mmCIF file of C-alpha atoms in Angstrom:
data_model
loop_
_atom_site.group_PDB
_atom_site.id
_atom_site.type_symbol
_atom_site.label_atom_id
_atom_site.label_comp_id
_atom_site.label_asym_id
_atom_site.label_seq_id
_atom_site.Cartn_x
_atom_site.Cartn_y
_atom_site.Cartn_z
ATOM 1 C CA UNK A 101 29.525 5.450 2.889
ATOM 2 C CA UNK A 102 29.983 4.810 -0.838
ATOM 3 C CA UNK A 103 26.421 5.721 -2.197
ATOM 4 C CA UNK A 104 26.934 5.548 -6.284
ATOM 5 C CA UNK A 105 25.160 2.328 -7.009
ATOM 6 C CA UNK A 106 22.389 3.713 -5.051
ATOM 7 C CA UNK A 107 22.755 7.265 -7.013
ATOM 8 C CA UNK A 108 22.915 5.450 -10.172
ATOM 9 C CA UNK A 109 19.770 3.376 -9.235
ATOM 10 C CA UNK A 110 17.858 7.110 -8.830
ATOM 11 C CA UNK A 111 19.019 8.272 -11.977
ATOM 12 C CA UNK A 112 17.691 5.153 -13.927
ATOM 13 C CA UNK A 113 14.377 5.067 -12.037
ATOM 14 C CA UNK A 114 13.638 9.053 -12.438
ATOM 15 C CA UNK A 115 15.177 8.868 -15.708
ATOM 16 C CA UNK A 116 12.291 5.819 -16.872
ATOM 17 C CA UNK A 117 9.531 8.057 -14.987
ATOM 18 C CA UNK A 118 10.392 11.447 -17.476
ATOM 19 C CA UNK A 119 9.951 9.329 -20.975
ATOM 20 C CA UNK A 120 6.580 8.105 -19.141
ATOM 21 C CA UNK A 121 5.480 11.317 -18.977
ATOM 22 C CA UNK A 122 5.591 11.920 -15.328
ATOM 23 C CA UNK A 123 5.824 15.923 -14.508
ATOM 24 C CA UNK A 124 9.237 18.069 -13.098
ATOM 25 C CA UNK A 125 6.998 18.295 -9.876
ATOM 26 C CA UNK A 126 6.442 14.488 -9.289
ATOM 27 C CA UNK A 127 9.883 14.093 -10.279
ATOM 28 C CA UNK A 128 11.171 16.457 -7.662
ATOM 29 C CA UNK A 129 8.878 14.868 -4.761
ATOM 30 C CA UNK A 130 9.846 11.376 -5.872
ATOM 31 C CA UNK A 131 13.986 12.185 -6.057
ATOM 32 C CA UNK A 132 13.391 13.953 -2.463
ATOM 33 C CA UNK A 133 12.304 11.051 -0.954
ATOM 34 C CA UNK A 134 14.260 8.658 -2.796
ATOM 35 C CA UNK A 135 17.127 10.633 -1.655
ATOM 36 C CA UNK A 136 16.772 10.363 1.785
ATOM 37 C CA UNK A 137 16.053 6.213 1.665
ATOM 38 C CA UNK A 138 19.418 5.795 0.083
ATOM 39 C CA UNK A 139 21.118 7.067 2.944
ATOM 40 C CA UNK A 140 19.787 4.229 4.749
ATOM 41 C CA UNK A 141 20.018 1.414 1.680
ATOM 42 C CA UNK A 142 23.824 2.319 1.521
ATOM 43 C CA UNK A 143 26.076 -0.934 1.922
ATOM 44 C CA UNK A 144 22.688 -2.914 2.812
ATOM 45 C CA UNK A 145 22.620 -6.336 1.251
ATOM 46 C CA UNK A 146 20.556 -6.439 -1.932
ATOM 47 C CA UNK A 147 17.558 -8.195 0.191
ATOM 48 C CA UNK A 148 13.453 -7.353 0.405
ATOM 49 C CA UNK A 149 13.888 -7.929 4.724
ATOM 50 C CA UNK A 150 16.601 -4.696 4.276
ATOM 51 C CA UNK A 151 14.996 -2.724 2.135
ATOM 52 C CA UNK A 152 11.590 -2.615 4.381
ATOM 53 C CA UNK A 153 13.503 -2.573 7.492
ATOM 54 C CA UNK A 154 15.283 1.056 5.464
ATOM 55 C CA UNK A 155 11.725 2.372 4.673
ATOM 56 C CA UNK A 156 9.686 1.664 7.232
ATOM 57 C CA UNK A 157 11.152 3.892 9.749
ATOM 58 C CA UNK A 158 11.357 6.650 6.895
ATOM 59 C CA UNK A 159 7.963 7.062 6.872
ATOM 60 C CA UNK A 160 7.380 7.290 10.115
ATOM 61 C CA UNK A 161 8.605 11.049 9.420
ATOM 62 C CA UNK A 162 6.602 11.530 6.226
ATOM 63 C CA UNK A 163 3.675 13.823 6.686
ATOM 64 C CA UNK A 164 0.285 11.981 6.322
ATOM 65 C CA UNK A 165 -0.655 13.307 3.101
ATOM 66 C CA UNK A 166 2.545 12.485 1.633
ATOM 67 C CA UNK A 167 2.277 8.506 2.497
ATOM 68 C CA UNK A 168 0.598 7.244 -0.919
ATOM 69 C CA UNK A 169 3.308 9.222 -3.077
ATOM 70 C CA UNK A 170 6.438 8.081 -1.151
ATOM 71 C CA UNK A 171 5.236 4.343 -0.967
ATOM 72 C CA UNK A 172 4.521 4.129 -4.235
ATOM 73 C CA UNK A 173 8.600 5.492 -4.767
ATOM 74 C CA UNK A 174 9.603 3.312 -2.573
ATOM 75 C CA UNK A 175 7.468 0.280 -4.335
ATOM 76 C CA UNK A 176 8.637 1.318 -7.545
ATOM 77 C CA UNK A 177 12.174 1.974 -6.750
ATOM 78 C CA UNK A 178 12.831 -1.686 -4.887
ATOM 79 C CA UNK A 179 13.548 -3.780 -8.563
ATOM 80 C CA UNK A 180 16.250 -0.667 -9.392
ATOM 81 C CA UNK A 181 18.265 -0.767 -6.328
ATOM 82 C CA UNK A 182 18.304 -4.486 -6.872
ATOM 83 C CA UNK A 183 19.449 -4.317 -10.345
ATOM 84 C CA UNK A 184 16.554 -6.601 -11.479
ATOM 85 C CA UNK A 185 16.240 -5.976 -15.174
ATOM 86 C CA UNK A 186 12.870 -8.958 -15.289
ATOM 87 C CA UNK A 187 11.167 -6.815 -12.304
ATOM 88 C CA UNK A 188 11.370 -3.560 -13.895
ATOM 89 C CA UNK A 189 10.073 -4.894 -17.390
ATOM 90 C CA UNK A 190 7.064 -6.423 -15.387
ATOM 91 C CA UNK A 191 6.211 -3.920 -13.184
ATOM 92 C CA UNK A 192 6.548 -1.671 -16.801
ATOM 93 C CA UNK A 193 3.753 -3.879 -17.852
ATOM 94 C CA UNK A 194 1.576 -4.440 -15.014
ATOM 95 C CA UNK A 195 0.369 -2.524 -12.905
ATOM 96 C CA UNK A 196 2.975 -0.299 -15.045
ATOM 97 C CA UNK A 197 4.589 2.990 -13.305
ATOM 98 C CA UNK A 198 2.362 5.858 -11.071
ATOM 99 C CA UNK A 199 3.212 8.272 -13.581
ATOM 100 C CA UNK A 200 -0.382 9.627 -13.384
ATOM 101 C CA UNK A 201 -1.896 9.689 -10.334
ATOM 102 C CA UNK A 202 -5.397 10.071 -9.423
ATOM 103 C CA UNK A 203 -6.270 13.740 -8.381
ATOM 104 C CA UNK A 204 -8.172 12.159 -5.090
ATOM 105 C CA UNK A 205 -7.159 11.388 -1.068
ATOM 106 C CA UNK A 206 -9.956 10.394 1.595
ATOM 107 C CA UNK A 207 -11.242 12.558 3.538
ATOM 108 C CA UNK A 208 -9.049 13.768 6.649
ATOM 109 C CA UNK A 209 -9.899 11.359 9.764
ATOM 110 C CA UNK A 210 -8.886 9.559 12.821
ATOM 111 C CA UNK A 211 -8.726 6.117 13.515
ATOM 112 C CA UNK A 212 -11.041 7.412 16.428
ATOM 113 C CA UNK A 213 -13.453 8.600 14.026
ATOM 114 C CA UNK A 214 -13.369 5.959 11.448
ATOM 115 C CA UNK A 215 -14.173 3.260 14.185
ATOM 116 C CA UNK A 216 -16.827 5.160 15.256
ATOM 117 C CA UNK A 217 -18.620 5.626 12.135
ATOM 118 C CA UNK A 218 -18.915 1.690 11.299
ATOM 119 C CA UNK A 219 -21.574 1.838 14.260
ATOM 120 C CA UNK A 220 -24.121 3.777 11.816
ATOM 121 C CA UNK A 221 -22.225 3.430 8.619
ATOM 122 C CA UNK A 222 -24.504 2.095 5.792
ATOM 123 C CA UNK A 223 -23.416 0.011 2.722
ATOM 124 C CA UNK A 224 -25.151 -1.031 -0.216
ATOM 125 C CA UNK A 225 -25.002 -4.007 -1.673
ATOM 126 C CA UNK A 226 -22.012 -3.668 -3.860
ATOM 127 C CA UNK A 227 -20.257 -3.293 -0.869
ATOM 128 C CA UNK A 228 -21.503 -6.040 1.797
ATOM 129 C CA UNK A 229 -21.364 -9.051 -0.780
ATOM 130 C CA UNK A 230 -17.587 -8.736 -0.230
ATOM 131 C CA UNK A 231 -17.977 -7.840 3.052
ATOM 132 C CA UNK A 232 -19.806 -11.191 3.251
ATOM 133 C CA UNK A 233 -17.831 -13.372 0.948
ATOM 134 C CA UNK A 234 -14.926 -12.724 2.918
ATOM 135 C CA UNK A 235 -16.491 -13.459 6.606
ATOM 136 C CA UNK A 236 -17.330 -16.371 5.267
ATOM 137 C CA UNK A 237 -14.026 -17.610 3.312
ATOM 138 C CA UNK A 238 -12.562 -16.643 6.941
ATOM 139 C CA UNK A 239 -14.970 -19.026 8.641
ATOM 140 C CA UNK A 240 -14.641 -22.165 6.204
ATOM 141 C CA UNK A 241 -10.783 -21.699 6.962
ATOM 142 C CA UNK A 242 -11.154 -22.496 10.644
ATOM 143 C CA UNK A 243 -11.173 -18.891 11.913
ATOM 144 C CA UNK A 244 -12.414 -18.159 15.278
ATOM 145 C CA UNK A 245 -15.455 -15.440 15.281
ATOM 146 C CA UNK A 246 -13.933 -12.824 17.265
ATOM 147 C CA UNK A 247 -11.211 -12.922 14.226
ATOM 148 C CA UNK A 248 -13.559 -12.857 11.598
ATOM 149 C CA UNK A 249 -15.302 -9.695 13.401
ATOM 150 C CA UNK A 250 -11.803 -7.794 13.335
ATOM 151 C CA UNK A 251 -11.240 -8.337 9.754
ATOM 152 C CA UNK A 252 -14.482 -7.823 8.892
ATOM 153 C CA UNK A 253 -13.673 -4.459 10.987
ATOM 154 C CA UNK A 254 -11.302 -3.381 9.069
ATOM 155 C CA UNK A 255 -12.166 -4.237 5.781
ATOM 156 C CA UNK A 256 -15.489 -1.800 6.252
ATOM 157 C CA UNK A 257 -12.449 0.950 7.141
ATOM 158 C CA UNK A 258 -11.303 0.159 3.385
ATOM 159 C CA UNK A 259 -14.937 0.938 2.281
ATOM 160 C CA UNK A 260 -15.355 3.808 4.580
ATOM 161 C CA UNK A 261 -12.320 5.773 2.989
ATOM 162 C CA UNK A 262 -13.543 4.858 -1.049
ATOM 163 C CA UNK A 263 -16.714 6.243 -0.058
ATOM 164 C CA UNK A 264 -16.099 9.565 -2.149
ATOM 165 C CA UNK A 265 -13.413 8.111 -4.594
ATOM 166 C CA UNK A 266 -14.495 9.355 -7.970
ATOM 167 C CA UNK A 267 -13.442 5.836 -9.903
ATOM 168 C CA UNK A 268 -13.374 2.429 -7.811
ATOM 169 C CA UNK A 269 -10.210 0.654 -9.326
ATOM 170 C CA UNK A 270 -6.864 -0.987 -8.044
ATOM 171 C CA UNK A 271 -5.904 2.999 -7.843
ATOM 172 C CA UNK A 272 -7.683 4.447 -5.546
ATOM 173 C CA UNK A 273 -8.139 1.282 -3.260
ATOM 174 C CA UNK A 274 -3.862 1.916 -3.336
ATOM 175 C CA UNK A 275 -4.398 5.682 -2.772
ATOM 176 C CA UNK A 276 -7.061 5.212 0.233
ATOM 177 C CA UNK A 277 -4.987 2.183 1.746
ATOM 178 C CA UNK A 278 -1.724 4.541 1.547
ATOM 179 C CA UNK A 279 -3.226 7.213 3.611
ATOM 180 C CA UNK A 280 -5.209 5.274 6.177
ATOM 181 C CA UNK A 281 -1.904 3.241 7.117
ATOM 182 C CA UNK A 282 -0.341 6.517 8.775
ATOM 183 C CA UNK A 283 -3.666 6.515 11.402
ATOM 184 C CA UNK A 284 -2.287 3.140 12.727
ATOM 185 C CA UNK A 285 0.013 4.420 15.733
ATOM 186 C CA UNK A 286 0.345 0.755 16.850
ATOM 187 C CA UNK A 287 2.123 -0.957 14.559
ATOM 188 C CA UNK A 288 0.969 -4.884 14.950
ATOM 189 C CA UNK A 289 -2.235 -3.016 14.247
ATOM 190 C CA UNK A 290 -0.957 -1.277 11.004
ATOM 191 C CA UNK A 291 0.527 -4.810 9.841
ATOM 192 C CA UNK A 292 -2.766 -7.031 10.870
ATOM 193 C CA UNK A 293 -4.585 -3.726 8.334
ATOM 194 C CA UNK A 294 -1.878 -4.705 5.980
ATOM 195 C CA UNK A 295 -2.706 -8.238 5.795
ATOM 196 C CA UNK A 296 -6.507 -7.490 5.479
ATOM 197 C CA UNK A 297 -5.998 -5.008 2.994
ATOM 198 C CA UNK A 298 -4.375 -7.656 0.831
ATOM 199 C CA UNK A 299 -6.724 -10.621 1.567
ATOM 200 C CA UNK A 300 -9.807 -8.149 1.082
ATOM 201 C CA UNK A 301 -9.076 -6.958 -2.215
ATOM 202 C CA UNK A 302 -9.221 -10.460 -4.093
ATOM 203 C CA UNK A 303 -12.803 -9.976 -2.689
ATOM 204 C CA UNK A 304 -13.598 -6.139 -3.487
ATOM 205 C CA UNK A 305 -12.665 -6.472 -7.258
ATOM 206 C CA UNK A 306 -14.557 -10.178 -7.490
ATOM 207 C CA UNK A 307 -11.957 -12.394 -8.213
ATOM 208 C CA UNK A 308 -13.085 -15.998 -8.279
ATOM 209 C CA UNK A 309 -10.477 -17.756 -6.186
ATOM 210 C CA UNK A 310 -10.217 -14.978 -3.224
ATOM 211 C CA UNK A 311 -11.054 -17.553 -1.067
ATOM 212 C CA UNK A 312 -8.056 -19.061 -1.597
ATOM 213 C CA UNK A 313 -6.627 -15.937 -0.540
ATOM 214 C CA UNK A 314 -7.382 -15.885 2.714
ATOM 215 C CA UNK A 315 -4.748 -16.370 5.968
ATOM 216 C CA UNK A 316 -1.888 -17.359 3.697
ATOM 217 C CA UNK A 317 0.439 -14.150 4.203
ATOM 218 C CA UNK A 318 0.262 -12.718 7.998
ATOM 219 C CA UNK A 319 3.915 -10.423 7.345
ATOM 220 C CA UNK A 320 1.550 -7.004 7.250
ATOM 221 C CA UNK A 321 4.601 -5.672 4.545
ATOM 222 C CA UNK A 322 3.896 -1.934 4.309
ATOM 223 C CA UNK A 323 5.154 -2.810 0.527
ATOM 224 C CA UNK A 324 3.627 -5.392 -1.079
#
């Protein structure tokens, strides 16, 4: 299988990361990885459904640890493989490229032990008002309680894993997201943490209209 658009679509991507500043050894772990997904992007239609449906099983055989770094390739890498010249110029601009990322993972854990600890877990106030506002955006929407209490569920796993993150910014609620996603052996479970993660971050960083947010994208993309 013919593989040079791919190639070339490595080569401009890496090539954008080195004038950015990003390090030979990010470089190497990125064009690893990036190396292996093209195997599986060869002769695939230039489509978002094809390019998840490429990745998805890839990670299945990434070690834990390594989940944040090769998603955020993978992210990063989608407007390149399509060729789309306005994607790359915004993602340039915002959120801009991971050349720099944060020296910080969560703690090592089980989804075993995380559910556990939200029977005695504690949070303070900075973290139940979202906890809070986004029960009760769920509710005005329609939502039946037992759905509200599984959201609400996982969105204290969110909190649970930023416990001990040194900043609290659209980084490391990425970085702790990234590596709690590998826990999820079930994977209608991983995608329903997907959608929550999404929903419950409009609330975490106070935006306004997160209400609006709410039960408007139930795909669970392990990209987006």
């Amino acid at each position: 299988m013919d593989q040079t658009r791919e190639n070339e679509a490595v080569r401009a991507y890496l090539k954008l990361l080195q004038t950015k500043g990003a390090v030979s050894a990010a470089l190497l772990r990125r064009s690893q990885f990036l190396e292996k997904l093209i195997v599986s992007l060869a002769g695939k239609e230039l489509d978002g459904n094809e390019y998840r449906e490429a990745v998805e099983p890839l990670m299945e055989t990434v070690p834990t640890d390594d989940w944040h770094d090769c998603l955020t390739a993978a992210r990063e890498f989608y407007p390149f493989w399509k060729e789309d010249i306005k994607a790359i110029a915004a993602l340039n601009i915002n959120p801009g490229f991971d050349v720099t990322p944060l020296q910080w993972k969560p703690l090592p854990t089980s989804l075993k032990l995380l559910m556990e600890s939200l029977v005695t877990e504690k949070f303070d106030a900075s973290e139940n008002w979202p906890l809070k506002a986004y029960a009760q955006a769920l509710r005005q929407e329609g939502s039946e309680q037992s759905l509200v209490d599984t959201r609400v569920k996982l969105a204290k796993i969110i909190l649970v894993r930023l416990k001990n993150a040194p900043v609290k910014n659209h980084k490391s609620y990425r970085t702790a997201v990234d590596l709690t996603l590998p826990l999820f052996n079930i994977k209608n479970n991983r995608r329903l943490f997907l959608v929550v993660v999404r929903e419950f971050y409009h609330f975490w960083i106070g935006n306004p209209d997160a209400s609006s947010m709410v039960l408007k994208d139930g795909s669970g993309n392990i990209l987006l």
